[in-house]
PDB file of C-alpha atoms and ligand atoms in Angstrom:
ATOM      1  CA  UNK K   1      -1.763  18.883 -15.542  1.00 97.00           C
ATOM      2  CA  UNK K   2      -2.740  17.877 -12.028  1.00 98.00           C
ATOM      3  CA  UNK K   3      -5.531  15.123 -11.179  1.00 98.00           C
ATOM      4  CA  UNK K   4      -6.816  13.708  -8.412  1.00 98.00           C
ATOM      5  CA  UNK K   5      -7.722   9.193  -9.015  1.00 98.00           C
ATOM      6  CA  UNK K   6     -10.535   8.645  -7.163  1.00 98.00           C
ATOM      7  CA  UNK K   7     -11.942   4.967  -6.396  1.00 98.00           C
ATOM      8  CA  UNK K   8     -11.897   2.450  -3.916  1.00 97.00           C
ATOM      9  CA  UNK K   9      -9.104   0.322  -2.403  1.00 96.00           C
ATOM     10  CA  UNK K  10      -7.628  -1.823  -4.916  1.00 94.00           C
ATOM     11  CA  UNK K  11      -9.814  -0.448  -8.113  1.00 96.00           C
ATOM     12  CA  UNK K  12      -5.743   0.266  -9.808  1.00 94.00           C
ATOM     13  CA  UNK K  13      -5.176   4.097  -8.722  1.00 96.00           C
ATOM     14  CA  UNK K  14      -1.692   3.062  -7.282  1.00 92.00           C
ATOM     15  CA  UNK K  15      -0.705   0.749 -10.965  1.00 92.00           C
ATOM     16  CA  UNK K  16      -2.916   3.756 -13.083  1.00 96.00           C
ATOM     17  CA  UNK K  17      -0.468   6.851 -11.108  1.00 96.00           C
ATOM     18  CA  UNK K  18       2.571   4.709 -12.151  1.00 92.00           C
ATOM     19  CA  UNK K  19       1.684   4.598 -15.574  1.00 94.00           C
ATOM     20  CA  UNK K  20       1.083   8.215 -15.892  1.00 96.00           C
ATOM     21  CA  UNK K  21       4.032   9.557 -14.432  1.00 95.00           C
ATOM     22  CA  UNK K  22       5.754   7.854 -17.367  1.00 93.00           C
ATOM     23  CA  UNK K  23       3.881   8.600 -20.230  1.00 95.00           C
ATOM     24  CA  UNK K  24       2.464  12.432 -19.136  1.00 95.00           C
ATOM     25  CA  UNK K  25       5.830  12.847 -16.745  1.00 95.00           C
ATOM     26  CA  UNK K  26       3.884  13.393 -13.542  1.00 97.00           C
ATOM     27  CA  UNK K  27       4.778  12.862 -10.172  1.00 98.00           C
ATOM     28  CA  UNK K  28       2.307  10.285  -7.937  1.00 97.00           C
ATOM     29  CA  UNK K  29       0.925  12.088  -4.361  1.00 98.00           C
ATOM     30  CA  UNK K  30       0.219   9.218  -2.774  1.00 97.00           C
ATOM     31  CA  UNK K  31      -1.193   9.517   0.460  1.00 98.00           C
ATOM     32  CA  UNK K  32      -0.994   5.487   1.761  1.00 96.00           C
ATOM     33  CA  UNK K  33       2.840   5.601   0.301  1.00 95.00           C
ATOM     34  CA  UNK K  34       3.434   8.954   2.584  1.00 97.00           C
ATOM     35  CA  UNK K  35       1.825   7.366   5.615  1.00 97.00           C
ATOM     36  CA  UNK K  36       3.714   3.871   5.462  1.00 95.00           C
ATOM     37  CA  UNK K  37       7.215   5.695   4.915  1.00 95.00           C
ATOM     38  CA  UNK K  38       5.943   7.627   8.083  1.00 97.00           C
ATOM     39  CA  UNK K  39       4.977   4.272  10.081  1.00 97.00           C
ATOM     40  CA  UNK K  40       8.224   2.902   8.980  1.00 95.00           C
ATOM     41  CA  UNK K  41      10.719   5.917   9.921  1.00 97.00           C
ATOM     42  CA  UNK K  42       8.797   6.126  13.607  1.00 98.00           C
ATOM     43  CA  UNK K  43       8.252   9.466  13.043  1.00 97.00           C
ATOM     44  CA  UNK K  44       5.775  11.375  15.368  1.00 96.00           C
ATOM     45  CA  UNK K  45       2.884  10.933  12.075  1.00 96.00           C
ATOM     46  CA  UNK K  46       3.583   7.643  11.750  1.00 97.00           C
ATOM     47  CA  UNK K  47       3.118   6.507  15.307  1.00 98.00           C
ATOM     48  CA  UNK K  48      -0.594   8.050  15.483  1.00 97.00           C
ATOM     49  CA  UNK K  49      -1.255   6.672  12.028  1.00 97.00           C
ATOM     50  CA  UNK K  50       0.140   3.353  12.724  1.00 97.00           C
ATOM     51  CA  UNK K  51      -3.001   1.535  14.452  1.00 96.00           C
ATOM     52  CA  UNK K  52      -5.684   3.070  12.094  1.00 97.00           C
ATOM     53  CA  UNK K  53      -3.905   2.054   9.293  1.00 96.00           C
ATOM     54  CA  UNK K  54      -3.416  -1.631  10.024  1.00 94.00           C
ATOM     55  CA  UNK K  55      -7.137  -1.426  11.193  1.00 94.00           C
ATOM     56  CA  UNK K  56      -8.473  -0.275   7.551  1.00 95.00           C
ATOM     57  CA  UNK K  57      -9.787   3.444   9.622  1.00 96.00           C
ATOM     58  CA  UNK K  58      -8.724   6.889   8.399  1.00 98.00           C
ATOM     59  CA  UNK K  59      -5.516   8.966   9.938  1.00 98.00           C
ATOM     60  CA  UNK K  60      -6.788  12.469  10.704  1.00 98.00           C
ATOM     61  CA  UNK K  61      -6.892  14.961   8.364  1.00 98.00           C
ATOM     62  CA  UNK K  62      -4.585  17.399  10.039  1.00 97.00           C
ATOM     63  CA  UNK K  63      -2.300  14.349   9.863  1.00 97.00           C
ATOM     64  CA  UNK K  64      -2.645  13.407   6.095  1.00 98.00           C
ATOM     65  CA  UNK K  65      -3.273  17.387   5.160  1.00 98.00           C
ATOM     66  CA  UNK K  66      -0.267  18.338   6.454  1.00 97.00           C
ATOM     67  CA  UNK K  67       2.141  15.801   4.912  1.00 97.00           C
ATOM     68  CA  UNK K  68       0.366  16.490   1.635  1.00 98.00           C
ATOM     69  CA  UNK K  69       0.529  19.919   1.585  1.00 98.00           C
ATOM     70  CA  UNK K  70       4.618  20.250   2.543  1.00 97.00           C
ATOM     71  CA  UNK K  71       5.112  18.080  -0.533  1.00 98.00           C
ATOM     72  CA  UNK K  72       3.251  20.249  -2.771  1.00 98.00           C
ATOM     73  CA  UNK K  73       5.459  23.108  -1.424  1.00 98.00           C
ATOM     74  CA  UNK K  74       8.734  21.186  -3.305  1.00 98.00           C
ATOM     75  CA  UNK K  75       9.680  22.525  -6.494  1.00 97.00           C
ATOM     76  CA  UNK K  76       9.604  18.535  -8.505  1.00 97.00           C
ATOM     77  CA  UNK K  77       5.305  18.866  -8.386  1.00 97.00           C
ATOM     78  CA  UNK K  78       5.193  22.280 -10.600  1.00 96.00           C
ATOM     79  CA  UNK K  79       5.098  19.787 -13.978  1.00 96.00           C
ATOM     80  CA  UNK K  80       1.955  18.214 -12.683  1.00 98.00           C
ATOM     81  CA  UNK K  81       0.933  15.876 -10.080  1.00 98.00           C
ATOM     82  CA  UNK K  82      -1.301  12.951  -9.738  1.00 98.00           C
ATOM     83  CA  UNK K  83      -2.924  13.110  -5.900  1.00 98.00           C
ATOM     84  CA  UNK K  84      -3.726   9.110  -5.394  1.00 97.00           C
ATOM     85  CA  UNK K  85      -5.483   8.596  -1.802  1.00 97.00           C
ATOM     86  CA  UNK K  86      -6.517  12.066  -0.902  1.00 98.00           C
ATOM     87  CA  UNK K  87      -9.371  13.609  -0.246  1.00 98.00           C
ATOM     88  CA  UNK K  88     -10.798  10.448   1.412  1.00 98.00           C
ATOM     89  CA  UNK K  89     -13.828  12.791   2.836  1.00 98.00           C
ATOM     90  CA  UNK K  90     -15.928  15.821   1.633  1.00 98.00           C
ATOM     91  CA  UNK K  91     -14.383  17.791   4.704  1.00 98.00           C
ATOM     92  CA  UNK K  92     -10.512  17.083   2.796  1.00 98.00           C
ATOM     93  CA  UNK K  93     -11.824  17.899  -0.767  1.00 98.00           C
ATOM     94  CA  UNK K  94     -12.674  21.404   0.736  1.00 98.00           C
ATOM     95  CA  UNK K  95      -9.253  21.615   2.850  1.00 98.00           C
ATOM     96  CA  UNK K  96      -7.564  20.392  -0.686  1.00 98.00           C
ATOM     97  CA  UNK K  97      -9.593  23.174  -2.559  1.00 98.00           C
ATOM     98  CA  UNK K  98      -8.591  25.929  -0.194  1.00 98.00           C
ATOM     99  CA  UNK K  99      -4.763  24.830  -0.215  1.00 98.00           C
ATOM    100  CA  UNK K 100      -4.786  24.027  -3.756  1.00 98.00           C
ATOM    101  CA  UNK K 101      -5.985  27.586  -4.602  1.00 98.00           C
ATOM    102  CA  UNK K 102      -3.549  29.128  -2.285  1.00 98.00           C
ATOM    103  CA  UNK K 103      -0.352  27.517  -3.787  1.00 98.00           C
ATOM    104  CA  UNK K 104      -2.023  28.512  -7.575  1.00 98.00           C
ATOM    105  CA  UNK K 105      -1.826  24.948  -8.109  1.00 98.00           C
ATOM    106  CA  UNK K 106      -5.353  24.509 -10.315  1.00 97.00           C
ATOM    107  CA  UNK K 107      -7.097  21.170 -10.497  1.00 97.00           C
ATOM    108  CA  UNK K 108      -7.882  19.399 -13.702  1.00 97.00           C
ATOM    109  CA  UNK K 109      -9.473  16.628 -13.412  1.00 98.00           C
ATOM    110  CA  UNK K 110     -10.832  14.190 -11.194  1.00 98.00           C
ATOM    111  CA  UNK K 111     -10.587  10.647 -12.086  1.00 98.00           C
ATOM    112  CA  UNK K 112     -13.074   8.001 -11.043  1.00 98.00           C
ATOM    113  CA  UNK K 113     -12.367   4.223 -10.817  1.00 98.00           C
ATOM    114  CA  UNK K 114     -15.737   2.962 -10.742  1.00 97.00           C
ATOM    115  CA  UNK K 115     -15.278  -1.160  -9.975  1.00 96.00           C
ATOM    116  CA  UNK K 116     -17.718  -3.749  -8.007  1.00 93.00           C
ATOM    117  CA  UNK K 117     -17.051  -4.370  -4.700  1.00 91.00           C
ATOM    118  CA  UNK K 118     -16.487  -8.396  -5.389  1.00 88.00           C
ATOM    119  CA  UNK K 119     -13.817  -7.942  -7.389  1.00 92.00           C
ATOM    120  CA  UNK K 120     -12.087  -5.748  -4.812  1.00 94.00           C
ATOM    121  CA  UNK K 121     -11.188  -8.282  -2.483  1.00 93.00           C
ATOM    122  CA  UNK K 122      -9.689 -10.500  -4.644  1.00 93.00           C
ATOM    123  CA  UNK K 123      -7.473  -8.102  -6.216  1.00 93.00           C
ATOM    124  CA  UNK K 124      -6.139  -6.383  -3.053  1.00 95.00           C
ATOM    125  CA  UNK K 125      -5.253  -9.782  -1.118  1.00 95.00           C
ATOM    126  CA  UNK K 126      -3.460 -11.592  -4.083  1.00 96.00           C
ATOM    127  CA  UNK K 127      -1.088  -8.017  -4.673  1.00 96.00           C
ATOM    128  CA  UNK K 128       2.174  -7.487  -3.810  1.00 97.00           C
ATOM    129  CA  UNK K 129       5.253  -5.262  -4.712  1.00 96.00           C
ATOM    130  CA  UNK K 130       8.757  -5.617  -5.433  1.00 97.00           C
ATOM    131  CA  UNK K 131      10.940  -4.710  -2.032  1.00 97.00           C
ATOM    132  CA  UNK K 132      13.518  -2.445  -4.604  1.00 97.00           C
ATOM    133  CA  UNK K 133      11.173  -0.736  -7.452  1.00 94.00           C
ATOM    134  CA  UNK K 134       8.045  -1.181  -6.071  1.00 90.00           C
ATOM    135  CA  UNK K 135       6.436  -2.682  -9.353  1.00 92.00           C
ATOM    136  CA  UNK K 136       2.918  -4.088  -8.527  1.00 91.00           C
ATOM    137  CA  UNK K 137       2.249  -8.063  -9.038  1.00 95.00           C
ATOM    138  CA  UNK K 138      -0.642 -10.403  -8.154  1.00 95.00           C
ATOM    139  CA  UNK K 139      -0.431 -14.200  -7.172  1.00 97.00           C
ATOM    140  CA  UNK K 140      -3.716 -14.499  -9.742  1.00 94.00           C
ATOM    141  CA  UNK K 141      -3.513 -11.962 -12.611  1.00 91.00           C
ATOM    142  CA  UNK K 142       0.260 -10.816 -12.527  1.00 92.00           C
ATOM    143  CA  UNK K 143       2.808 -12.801 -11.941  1.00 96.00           C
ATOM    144  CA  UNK K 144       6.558 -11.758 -13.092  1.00 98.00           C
ATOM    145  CA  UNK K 145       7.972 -13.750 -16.351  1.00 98.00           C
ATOM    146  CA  UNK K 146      10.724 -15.357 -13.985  1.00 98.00           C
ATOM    147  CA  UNK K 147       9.181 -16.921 -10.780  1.00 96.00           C
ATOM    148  CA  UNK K 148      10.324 -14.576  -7.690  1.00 97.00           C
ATOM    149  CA  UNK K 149      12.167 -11.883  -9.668  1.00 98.00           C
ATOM    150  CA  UNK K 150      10.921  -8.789 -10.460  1.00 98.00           C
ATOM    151  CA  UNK K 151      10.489  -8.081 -14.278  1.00 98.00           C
ATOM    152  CA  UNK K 152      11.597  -4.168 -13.730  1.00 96.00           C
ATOM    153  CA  UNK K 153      14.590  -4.628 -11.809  1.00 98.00           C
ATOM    154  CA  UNK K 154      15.801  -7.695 -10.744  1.00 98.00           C
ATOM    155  CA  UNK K 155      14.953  -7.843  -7.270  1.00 98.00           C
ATOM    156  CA  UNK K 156      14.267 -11.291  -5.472  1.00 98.00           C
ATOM    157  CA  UNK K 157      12.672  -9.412  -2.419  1.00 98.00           C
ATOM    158  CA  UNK K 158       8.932  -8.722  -2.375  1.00 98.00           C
ATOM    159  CA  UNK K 159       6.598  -7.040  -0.357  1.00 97.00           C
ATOM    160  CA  UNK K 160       2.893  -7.328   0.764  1.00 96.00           C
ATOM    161  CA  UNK K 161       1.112  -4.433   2.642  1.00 94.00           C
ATOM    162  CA  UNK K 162      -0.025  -5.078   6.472  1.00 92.00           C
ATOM    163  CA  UNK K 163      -3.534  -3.844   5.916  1.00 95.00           C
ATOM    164  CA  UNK K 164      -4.069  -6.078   2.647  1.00 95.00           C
ATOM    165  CA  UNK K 165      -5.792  -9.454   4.789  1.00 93.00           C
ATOM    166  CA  UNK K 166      -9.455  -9.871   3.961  1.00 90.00           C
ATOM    167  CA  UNK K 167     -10.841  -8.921   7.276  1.00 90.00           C
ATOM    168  CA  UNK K 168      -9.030  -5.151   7.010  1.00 94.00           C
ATOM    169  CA  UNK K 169     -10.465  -4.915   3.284  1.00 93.00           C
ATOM    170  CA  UNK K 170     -13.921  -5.384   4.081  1.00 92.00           C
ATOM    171  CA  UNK K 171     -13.311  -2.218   6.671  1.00 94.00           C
ATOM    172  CA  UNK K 172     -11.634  -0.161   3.935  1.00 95.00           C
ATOM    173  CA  UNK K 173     -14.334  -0.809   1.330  1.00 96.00           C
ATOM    174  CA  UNK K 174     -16.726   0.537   4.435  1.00 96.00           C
ATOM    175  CA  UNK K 175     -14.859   3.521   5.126  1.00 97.00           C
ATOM    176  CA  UNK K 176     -14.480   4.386   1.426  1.00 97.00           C
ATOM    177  CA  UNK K 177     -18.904   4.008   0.651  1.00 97.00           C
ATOM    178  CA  UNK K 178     -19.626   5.859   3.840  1.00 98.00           C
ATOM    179  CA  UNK K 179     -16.734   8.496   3.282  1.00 98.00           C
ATOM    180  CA  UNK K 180     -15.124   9.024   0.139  1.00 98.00           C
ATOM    181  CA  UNK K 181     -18.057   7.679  -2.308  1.00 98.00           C
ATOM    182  CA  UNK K 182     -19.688  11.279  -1.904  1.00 98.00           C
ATOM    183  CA  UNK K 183     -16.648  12.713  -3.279  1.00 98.00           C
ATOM    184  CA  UNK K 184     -18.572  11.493  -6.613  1.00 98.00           C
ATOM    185  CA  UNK K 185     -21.389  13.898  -6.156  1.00 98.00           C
ATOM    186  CA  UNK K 186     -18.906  16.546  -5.031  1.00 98.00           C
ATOM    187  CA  UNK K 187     -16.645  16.749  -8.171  1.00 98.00           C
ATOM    188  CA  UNK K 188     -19.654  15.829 -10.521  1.00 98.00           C
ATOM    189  CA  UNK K 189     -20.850  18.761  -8.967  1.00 98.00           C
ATOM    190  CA  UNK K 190     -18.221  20.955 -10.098  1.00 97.00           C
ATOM    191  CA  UNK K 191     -18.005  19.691 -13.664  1.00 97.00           C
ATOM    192  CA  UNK K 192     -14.430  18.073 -13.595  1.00 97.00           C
ATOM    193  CA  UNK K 193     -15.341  14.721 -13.154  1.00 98.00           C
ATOM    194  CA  UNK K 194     -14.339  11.604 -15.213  1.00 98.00           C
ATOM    195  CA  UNK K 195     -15.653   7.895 -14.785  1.00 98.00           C
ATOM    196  CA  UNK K 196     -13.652   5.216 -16.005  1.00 98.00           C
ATOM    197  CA  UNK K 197     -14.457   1.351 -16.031  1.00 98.00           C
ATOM    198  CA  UNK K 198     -11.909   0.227 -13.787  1.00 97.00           C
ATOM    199  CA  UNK K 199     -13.178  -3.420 -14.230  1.00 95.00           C
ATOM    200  CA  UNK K 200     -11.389  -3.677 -17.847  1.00 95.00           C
ATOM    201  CA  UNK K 201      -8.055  -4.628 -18.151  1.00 92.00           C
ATOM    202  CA  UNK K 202      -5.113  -2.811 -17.092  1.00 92.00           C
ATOM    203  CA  UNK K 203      -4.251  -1.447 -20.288  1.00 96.00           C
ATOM    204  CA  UNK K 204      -7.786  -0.711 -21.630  1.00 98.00           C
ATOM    205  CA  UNK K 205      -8.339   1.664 -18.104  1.00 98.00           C
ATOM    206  CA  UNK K 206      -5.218   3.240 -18.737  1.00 98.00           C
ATOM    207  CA  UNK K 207      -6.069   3.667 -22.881  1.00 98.00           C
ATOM    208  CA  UNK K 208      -9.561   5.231 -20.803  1.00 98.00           C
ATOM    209  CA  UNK K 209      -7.560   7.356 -18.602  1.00 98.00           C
ATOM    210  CA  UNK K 210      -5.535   9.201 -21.767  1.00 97.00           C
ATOM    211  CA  UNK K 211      -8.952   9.524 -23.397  1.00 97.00           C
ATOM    212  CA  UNK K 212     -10.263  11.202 -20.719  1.00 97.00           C
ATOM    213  CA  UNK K 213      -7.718  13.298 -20.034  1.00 96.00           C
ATOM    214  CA  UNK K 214      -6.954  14.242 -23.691  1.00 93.00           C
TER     215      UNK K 214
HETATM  216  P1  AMP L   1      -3.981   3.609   0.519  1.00 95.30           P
HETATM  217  O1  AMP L   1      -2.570   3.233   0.219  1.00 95.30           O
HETATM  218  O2  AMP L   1      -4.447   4.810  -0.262  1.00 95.30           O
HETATM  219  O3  AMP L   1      -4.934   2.442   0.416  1.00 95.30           O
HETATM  220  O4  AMP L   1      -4.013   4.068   2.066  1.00 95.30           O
HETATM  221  C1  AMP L   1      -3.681   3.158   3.090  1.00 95.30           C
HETATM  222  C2  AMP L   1      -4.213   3.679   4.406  1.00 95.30           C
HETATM  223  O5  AMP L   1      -3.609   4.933   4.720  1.00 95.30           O
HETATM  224  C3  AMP L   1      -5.712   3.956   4.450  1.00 95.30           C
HETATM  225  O6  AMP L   1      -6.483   2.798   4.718  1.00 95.30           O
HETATM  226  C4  AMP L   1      -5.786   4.982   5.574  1.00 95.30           C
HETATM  227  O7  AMP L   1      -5.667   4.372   6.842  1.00 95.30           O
HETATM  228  C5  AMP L   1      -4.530   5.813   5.340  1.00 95.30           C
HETATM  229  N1  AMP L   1      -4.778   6.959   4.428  1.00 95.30           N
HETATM  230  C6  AMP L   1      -4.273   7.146   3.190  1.00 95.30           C
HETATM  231  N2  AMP L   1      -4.712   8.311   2.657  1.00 95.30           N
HETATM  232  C7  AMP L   1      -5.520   8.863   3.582  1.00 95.30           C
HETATM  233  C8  AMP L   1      -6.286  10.052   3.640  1.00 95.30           C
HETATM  234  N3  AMP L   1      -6.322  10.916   2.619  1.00 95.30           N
HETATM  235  N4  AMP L   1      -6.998  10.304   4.776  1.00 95.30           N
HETATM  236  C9  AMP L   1      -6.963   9.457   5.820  1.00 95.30           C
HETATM  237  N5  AMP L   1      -6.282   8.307   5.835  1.00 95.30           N
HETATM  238  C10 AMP L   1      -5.557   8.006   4.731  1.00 95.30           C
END
């Protein structure tokens, strides 16, 4: 099965992909992951996307198109995939289409996140991730059982993300009404859409998720 989670910056794509790699064994695309593993090895993508990142804007989709398309060519995607970050615009749903088709990789599903903008904030400047695993926490709704180590796998080192300050979120949430928000209209369009209520708890979205999927 391969989906693309669609929703805004902090509405649980990233936590939502984790879970369903375990229980439907798929592998999370995601595109924010790719990007920062690009900033942080200096590599030639990473120093363009660098700036825009920390700055809440969107890296070019050659850029992002690219680096998504020569992982779909590995061999560890063919048991599904879960794309978490891309398209972020109408023009990269149609790239994705195009590509998708030519590597006779069909699309499933597309599923939507659907949470207020309020309750964004607060969630994506109170998260943070373990240094080693990269299990997701939150100073206000997730702490781990043992103050300052992680729960999965022992780690004392923790990590927050450069573009998570309040200032950089209110750009994201921009970007993603203006930009990706008609991405809505464009997979409703084609009948494959799902909506979830991404403002339940984290286990009640992901019971959603299997329903919807199912
Ligand atoms: P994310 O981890 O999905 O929140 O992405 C973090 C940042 O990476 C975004 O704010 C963008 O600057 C960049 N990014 C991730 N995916 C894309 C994409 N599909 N198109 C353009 N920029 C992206």
């Amino acid at each position: 099965m391969n989906i693309i989670l669609l929703g805004p910056p902090g509405a649980g794509k990233g936590t939502q992909a984790k879970r369903l790699e375990e229980s439907k064994k798929l592998i999370q695309l995601s595109t924010g992951d790719m990007l920062r593993e690009a900033v942080a090895n200096g590599t030639e993508y990473g120093k363009k996307a660098k700036d825009i990142m920390e700055a809440g804007g969107l890296v070019s989709d050659d850029i992002v198109l690219s680096i998504v398309s020569e992982r779909l060519d590995q061999d560890d995607i063919k048991g599904g995939f879960i794309l978490d970050g891309i398209p972020r615009n109408v023009a990269q749903a149609e790239t994705l289409d195009t590509m998708l088709a030519e590597k006779n990789l069909p699309l499933d599903a597309v599923v939507e996140l659907v949470v207020d903008d309020e309750a964004l904030v607060e969630r994506i400047t109170g998260r943070y991730t373990c240094a080693k695993c990269g299990q997701g926490y939150h100073d206000k709704f997730e702490q781990p059982a043992r103050e300052g180590v992680c729960d999965k796998c022992g780690s004392t080192e923790f990590k927050r993300r450069a573009d998570d300050n309040a200032e950089t979120v209110r750009s994201r949430l921009k970007v993603y009404h203006e930009q990706t928000e008609p991405l809505v209209g464009y997979y409703g369009s084609k009948g494959i859409l799902k909506k979830v209520d991404g403002m339940a708890d984290i286990d009640d979205v992901t019971s959603q998720i299997g329903e919807a999927l199912a």
